[in-house]
PDB file of C-alpha atoms in Angstrom:
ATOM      1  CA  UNK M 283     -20.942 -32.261  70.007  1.00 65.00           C
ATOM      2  CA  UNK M 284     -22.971 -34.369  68.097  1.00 84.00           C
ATOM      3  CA  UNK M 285     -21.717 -35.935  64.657  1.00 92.00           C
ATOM      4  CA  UNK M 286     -23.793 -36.712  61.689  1.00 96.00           C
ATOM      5  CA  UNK M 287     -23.131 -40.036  59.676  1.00 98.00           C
ATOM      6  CA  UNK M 288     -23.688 -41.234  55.753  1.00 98.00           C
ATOM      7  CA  UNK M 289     -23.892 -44.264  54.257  1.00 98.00           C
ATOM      8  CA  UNK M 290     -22.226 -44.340  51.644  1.00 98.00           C
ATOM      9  CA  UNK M 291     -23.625 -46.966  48.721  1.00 97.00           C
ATOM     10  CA  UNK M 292     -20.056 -48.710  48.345  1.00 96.00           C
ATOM     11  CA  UNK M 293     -21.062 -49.925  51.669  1.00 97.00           C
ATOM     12  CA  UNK M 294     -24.142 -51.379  50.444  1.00 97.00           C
ATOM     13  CA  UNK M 295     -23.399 -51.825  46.681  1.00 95.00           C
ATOM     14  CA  UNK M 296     -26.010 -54.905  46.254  1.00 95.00           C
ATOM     15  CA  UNK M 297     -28.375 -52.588  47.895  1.00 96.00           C
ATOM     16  CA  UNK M 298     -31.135 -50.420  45.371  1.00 97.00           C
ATOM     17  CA  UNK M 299     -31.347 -46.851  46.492  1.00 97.00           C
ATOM     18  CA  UNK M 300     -34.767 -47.392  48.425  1.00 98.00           C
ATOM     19  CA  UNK M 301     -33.529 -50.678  50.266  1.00 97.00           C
ATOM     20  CA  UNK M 302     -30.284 -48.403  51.357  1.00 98.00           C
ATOM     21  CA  UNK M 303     -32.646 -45.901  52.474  1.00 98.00           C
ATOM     22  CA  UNK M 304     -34.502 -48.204  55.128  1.00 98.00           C
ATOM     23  CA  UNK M 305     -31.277 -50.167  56.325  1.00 98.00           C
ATOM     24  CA  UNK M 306     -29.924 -46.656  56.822  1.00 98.00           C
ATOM     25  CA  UNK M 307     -33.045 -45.481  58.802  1.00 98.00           C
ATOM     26  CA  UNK M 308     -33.154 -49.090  60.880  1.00 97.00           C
ATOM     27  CA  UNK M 309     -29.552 -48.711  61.846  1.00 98.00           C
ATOM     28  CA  UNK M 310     -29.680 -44.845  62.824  1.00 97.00           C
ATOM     29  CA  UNK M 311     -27.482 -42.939  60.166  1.00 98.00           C
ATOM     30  CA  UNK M 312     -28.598 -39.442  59.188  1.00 97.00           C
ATOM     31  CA  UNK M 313     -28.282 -39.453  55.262  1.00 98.00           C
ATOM     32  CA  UNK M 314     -27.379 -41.896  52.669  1.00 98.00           C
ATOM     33  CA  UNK M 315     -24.760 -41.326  50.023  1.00 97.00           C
ATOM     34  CA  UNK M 316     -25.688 -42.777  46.710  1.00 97.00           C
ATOM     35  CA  UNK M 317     -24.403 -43.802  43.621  1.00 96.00           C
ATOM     36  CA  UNK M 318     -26.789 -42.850  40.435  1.00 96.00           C
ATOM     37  CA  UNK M 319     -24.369 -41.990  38.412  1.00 96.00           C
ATOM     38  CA  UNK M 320     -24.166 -45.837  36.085  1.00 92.00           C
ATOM     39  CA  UNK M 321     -20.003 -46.651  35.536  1.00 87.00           C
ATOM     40  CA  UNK M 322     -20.327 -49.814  33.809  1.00 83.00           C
ATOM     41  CA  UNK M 323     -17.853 -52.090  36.464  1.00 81.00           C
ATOM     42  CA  UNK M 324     -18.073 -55.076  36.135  1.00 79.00           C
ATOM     43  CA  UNK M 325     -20.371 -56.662  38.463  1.00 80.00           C
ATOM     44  CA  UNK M 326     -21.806 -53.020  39.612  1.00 86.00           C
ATOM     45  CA  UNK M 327     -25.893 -52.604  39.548  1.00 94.00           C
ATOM     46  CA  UNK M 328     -27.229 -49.820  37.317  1.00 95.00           C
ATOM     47  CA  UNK M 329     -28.840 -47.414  39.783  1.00 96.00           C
ATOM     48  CA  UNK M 330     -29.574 -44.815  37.491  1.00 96.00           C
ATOM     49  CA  UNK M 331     -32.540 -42.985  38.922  1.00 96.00           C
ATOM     50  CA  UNK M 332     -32.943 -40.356  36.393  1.00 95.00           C
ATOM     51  CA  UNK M 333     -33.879 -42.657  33.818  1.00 95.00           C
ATOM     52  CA  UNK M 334     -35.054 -45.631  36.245  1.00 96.00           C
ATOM     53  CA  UNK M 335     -38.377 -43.574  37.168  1.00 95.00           C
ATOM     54  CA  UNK M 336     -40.057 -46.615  38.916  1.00 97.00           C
ATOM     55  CA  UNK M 337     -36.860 -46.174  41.365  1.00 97.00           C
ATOM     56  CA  UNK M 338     -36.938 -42.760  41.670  1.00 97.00           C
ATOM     57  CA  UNK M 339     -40.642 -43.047  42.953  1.00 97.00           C
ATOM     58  CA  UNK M 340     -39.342 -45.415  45.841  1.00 98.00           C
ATOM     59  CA  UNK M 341     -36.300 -43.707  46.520  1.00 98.00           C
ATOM     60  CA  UNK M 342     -38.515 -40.705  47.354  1.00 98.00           C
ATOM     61  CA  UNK M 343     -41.291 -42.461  49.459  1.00 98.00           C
ATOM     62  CA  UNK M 344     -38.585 -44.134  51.144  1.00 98.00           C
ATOM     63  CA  UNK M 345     -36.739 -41.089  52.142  1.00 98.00           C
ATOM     64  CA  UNK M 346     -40.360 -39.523  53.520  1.00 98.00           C
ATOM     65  CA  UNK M 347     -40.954 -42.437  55.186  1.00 97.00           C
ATOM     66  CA  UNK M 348     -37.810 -42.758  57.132  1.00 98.00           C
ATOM     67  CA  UNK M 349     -37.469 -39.060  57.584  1.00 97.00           C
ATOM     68  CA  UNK M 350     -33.264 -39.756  56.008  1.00 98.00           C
ATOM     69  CA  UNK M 351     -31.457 -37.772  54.039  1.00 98.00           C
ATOM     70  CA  UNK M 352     -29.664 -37.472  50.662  1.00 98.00           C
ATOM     71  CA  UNK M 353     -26.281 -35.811  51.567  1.00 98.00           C
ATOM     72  CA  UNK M 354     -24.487 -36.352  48.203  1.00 98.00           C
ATOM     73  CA  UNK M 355     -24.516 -37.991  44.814  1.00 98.00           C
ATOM     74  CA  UNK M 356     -21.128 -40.034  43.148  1.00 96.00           C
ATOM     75  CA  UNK M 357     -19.405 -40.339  41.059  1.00 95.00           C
ATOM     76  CA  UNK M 358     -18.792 -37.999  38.557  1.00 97.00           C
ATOM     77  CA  UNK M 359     -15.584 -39.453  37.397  1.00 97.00           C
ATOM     78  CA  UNK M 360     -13.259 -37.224  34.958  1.00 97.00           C
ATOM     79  CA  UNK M 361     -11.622 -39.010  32.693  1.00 95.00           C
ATOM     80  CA  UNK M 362     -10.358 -38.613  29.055  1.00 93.00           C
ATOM     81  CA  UNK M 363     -13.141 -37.833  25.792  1.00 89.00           C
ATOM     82  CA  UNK M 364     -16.455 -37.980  28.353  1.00 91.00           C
ATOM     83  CA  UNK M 365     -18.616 -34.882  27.794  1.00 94.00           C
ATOM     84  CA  UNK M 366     -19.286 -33.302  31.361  1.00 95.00           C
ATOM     85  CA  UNK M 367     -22.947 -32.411  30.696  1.00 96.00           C
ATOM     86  CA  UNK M 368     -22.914 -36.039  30.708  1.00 95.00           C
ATOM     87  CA  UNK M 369     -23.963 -35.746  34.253  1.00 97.00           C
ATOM     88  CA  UNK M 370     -26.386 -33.307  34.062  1.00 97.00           C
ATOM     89  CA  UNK M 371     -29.746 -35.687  34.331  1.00 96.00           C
ATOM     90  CA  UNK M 372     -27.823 -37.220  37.669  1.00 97.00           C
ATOM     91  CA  UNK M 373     -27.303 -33.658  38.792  1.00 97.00           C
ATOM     92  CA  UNK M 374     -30.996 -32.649  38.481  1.00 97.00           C
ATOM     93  CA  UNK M 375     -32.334 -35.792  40.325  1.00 97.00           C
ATOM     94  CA  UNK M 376     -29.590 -35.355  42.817  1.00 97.00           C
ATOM     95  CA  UNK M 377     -31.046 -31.927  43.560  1.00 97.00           C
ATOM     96  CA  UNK M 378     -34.575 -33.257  43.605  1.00 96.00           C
ATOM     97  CA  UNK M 379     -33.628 -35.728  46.257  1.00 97.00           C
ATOM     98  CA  UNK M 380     -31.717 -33.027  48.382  1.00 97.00           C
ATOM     99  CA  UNK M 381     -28.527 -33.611  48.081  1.00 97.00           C
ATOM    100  CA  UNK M 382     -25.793 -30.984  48.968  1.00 97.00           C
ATOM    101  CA  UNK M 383     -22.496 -32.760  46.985  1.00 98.00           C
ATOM    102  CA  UNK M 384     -21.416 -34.163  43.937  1.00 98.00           C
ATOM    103  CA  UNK M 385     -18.368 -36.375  44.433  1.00 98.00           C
ATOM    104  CA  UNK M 386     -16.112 -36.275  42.049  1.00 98.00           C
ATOM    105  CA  UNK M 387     -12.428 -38.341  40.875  1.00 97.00           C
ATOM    106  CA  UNK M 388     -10.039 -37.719  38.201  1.00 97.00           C
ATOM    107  CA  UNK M 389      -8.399 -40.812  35.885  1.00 96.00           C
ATOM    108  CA  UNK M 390      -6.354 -39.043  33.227  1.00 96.00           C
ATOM    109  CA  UNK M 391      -3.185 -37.524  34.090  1.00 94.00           C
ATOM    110  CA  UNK M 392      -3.732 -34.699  31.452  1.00 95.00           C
ATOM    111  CA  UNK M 393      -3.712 -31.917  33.831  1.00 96.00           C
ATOM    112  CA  UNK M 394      -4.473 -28.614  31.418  1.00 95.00           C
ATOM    113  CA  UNK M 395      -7.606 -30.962  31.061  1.00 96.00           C
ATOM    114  CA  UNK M 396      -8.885 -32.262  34.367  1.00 97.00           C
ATOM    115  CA  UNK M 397      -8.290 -28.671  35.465  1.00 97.00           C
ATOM    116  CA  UNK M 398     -10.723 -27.628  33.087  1.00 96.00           C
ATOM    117  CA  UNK M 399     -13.064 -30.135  33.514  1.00 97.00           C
ATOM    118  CA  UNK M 400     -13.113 -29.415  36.975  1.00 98.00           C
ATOM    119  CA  UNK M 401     -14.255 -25.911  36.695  1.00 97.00           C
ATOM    120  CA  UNK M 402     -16.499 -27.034  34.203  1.00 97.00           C
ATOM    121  CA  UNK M 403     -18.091 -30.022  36.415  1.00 98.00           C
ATOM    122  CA  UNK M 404     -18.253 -26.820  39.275  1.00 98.00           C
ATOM    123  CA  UNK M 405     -20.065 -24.439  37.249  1.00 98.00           C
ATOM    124  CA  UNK M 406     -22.603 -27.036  35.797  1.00 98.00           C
ATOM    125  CA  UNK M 407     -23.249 -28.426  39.171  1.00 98.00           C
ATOM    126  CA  UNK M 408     -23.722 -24.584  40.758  1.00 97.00           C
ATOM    127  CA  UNK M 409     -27.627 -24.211  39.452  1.00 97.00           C
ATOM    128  CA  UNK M 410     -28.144 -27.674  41.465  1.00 97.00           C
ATOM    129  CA  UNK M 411     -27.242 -26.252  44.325  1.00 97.00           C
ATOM    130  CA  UNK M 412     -24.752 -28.661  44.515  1.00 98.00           C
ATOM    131  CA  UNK M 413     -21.081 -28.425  45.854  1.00 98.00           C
ATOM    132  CA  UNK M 414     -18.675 -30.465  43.514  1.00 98.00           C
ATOM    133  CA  UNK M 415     -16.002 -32.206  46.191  1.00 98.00           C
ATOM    134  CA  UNK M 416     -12.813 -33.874  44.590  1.00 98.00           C
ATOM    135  CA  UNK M 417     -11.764 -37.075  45.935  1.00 98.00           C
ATOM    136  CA  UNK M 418      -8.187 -38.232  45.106  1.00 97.00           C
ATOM    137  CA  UNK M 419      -7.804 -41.667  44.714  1.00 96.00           C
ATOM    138  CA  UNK M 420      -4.638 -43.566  45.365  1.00 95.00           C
ATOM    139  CA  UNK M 421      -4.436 -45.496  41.538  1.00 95.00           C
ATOM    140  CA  UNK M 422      -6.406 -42.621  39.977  1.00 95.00           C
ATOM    141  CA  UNK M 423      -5.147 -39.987  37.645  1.00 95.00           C
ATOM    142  CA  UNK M 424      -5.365 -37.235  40.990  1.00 97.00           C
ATOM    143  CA  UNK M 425      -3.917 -39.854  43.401  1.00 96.00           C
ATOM    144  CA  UNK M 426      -2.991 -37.600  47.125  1.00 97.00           C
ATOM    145  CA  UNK M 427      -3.753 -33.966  48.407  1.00 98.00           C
ATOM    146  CA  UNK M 428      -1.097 -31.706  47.233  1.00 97.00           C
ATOM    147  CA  UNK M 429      -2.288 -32.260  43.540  1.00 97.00           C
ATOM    148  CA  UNK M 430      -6.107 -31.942  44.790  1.00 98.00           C
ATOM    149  CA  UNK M 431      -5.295 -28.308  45.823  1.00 98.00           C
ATOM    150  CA  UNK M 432      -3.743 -27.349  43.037  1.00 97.00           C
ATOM    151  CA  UNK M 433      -6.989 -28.172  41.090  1.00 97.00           C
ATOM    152  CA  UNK M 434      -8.862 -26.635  43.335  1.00 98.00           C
ATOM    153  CA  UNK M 435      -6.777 -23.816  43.545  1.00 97.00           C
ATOM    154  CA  UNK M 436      -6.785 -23.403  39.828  1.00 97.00           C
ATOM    155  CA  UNK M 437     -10.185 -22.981  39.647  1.00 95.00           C
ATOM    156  CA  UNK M 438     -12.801 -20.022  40.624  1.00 95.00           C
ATOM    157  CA  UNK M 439     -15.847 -21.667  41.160  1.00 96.00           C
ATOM    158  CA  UNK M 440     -17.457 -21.022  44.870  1.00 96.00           C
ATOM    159  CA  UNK M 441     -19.007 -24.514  44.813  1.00 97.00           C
ATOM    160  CA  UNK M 442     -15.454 -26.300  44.908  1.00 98.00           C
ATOM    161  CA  UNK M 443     -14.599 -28.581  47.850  1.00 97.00           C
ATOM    162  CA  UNK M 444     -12.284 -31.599  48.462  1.00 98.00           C
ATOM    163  CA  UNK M 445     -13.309 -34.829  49.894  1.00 98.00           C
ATOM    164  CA  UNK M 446     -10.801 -36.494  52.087  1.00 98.00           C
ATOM    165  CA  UNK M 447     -11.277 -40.184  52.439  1.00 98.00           C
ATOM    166  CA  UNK M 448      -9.400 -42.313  55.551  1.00 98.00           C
ATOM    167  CA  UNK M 449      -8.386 -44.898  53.435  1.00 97.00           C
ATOM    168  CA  UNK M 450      -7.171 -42.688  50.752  1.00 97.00           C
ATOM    169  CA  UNK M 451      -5.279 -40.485  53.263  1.00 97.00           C
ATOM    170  CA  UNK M 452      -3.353 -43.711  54.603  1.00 96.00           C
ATOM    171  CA  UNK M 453      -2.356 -45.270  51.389  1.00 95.00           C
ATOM    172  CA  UNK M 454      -1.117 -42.288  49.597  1.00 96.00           C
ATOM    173  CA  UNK M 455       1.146 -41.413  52.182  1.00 96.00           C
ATOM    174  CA  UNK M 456      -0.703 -38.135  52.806  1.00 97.00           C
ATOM    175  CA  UNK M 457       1.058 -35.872  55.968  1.00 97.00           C
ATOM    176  CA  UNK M 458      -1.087 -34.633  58.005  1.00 97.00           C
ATOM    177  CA  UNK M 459       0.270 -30.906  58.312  1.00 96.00           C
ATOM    178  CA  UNK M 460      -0.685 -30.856  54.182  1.00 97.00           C
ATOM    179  CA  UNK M 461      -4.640 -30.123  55.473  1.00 97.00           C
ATOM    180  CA  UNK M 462      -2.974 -27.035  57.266  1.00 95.00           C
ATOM    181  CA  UNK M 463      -4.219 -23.806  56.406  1.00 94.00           C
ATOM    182  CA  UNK M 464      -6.641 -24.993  54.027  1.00 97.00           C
ATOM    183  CA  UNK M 465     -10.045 -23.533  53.943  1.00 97.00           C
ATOM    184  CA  UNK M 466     -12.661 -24.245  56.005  1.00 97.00           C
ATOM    185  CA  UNK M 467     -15.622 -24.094  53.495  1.00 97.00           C
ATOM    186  CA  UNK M 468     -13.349 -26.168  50.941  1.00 97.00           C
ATOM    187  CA  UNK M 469     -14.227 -29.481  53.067  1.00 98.00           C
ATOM    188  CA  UNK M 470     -17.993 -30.785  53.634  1.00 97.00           C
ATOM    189  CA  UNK M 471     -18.442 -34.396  53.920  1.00 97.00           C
ATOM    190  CA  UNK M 472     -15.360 -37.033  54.756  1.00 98.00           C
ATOM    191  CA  UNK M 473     -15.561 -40.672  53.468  1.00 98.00           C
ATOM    192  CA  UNK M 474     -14.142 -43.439  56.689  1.00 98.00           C
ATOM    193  CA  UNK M 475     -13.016 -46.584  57.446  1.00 97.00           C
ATOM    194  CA  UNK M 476      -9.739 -48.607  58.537  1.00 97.00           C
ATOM    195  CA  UNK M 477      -7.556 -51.049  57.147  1.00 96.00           C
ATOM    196  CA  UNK M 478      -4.473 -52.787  57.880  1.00 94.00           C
ATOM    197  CA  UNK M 479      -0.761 -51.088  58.627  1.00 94.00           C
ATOM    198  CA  UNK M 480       0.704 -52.778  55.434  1.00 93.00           C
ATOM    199  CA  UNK M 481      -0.094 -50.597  52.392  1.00 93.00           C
ATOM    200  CA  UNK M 482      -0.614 -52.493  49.818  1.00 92.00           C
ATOM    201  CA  UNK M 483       2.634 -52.469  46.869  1.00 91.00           C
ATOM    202  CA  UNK M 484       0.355 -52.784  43.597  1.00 93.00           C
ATOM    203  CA  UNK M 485      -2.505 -51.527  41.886  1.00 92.00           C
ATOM    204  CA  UNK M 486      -4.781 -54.743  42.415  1.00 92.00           C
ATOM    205  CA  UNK M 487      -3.672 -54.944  45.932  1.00 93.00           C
ATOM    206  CA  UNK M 488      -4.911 -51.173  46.266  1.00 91.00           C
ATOM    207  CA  UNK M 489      -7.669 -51.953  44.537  1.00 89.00           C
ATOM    208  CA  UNK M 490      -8.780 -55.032  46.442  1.00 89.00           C
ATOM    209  CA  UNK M 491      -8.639 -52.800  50.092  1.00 90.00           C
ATOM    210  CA  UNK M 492     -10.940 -50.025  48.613  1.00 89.00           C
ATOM    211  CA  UNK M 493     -13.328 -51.984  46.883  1.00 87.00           C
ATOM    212  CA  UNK M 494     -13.181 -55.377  49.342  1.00 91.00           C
ATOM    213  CA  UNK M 495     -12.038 -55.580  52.586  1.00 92.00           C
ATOM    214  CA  UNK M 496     -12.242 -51.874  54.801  1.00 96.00           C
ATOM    215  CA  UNK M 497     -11.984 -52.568  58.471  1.00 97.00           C
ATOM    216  CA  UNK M 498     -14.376 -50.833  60.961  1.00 97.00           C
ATOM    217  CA  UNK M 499     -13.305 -47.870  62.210  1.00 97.00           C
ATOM    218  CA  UNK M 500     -11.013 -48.723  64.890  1.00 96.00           C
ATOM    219  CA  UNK M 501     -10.319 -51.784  63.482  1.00 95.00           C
ATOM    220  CA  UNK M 502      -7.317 -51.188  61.876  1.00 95.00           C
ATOM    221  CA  UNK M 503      -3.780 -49.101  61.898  1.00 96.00           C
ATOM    222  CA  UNK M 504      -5.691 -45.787  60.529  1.00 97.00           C
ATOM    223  CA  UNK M 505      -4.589 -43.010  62.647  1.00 96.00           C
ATOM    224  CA  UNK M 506      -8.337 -41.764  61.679  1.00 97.00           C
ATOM    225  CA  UNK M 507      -8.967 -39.372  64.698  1.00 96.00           C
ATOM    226  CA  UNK M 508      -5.600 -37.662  63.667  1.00 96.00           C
ATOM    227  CA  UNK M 509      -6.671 -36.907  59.982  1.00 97.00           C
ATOM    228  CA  UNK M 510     -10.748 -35.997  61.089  1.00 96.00           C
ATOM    229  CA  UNK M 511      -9.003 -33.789  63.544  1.00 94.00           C
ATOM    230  CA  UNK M 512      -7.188 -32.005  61.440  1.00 95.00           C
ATOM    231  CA  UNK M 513      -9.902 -31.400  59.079  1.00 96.00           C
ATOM    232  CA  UNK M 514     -10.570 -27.535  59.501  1.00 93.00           C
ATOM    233  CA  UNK M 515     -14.160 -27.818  60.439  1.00 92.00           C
ATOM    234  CA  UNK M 516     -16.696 -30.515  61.159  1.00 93.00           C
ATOM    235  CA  UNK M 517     -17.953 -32.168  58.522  1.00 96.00           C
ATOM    236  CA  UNK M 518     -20.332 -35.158  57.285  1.00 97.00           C
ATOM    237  CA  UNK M 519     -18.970 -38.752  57.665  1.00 98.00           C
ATOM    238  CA  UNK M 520     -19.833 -41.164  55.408  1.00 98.00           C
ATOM    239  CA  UNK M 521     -19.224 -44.569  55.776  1.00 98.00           C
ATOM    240  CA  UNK M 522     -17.874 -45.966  53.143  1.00 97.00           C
ATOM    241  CA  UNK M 523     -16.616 -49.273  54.281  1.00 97.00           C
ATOM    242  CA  UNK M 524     -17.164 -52.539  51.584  1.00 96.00           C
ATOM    243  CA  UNK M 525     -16.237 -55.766  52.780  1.00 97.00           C
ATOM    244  CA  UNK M 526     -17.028 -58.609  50.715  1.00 95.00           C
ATOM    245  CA  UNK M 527     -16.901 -61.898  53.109  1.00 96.00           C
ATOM    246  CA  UNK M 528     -18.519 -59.648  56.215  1.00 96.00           C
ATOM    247  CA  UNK M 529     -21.695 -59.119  53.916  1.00 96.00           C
ATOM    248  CA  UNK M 530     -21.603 -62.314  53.081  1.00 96.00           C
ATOM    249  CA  UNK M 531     -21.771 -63.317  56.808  1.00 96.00           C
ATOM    250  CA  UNK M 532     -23.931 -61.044  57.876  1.00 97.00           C
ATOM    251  CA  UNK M 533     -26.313 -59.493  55.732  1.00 97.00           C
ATOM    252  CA  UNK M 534     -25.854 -56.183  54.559  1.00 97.00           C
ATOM    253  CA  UNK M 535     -28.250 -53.864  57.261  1.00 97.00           C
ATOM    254  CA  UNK M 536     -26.093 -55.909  60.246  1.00 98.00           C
ATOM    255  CA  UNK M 537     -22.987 -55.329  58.660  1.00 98.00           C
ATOM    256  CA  UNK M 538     -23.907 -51.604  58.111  1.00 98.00           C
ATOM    257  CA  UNK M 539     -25.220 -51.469  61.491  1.00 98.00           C
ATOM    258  CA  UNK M 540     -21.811 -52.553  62.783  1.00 98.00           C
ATOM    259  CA  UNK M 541     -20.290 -49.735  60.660  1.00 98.00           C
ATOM    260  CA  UNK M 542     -22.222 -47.006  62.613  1.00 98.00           C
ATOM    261  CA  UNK M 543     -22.056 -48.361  65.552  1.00 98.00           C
ATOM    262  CA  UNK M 544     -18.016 -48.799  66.003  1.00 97.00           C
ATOM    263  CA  UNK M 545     -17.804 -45.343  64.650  1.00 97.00           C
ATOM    264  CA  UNK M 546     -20.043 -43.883  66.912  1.00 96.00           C
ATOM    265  CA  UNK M 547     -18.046 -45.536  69.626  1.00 96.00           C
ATOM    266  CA  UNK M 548     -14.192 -44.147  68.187  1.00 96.00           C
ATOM    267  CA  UNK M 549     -15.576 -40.926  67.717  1.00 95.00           C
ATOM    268  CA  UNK M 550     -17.077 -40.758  70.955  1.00 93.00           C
ATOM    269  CA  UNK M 551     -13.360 -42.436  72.694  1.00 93.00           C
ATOM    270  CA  UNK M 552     -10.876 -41.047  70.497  1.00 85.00           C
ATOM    271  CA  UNK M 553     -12.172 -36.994  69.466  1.00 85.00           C
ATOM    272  CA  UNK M 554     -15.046 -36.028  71.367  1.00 79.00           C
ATOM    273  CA  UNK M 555     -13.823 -37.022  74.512  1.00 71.00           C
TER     274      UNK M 555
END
């Protein structure tokens, strides 16, 4: 059984679309994961490709170069007073480029609204092609699994998924018999990584892990084969592993060649032995 790996642009965050494109091709991943969709964070580059054309046009002669990928677009945060359509241009270049996923979070704990918002994010993201997964975040508004399904559950759309991420997982103390019984077509991609057995106690120590200082994939106290296992069917992994001082050491195609390269080896030990 052969799995297919992502690299996810948190990995790579200094990295322009195109330049992510050929470190992911020189390092062997199968797709790239990007991030077009323009936050405003402090510190975070502005890869908006809809309206960054010159981009675009090497994004795309990158990806036919390399032969890699687009497996899904982020992040389509929901938060409070932000217009969904909003996303729309990111949505249509997304498609353009191939990808199957929009990744989505929720930061406003007004649930009669994120519900909504949800649906609506779904059914504008259906024309696309485009699944819409919902990642809960550990300081986010949607923060562990049991309120992901009920979103998901409160919802009709056919294009709704849920993206579990390792780190995620660990930190907000989700059990593993909670992916039980859920269905099979909800899940399509899987965002991993390790970290440390301590969980962190605040917000900025939370905050520091995820955006910071991930461990390689067997690095840390993760018990990732146990959650990827229980995941009802296989999915995409992306790598979304940010680490600060490693980059700094290294450069980022080493340090995301080191990603793929001790994942490969877990998965290949620890779940398809």
């Amino acid at each position: 059984m052969k799995a297919e790996f992502s690299l996810a642009h948190l990995t790579v965050l200094g990295c322009a679309p195109p330049e992510m494109v050929y470190i992911a091709s020189m390092c062997g991943y199968d797709y790239v994961s990007i991030r077009p969709i323009y936050m405003g964070l402090p510190g975070e580059p502005n890869y908006d490709i809809a309206n960054k054309k010159e981009m675009l046009s090497h994004t795309k002669k990158a990806l036919s170069q390399t032969g890699i990928r687009v497996h899904d677009i982020e992040l389509a945060r929901i938060i409070d007073d932000l217009d969904m359509k909003s996303y729309l241009s990111a949505m249509e270049v997304g498609a353009e480029l191939g990808a199957k996923s929009l990744l989505t979070s929720i930061w406003t704990e007004d649930k009669s609204l994120y519900t909504e918002k949800f649906h609506e994010l779904c059914e504008l993201a259906k024309p696309f092609g485009l699944n819409v997964d919902l990642e809960f975040v550990t300081w986010a508004g949607v923060k562990d699994l049991k309120q992901t399904v009920e979103v998901l559950e409160a919802t009709t759309a056919t294009n709704k998924g849920i993206m579990i991420d390792t780190l995620h997982f660990n930190r907000s103390r989700v059990q593993l018999d909670e992916l039980d019984g859920l269905p099979p077509e909800w899940f399509n991609f899987a965002h991993i990584c390790d970290a440390g057995a301590e969980i962190p106690t605040t917000k900025e120590g939370l905050i520091f892990t995820g955006r910071d200082e991930r461990y390689y994939v067997g690095e840390g106290a993760i018990n990732i084969d146990e959650i990827i296992k229980r995941i009802p069917r296989q999915v995409v992994y992306s790598i979304e592993l940010p680490h600060i001082e490693r980059v700094k050491e290294l450069g980022y195609t080493e340090h995301a060649r080191r990603c793929l390269e001790t994942a490969k080896e877990y998965f290949d030990k620890k779940i398809f032995k």
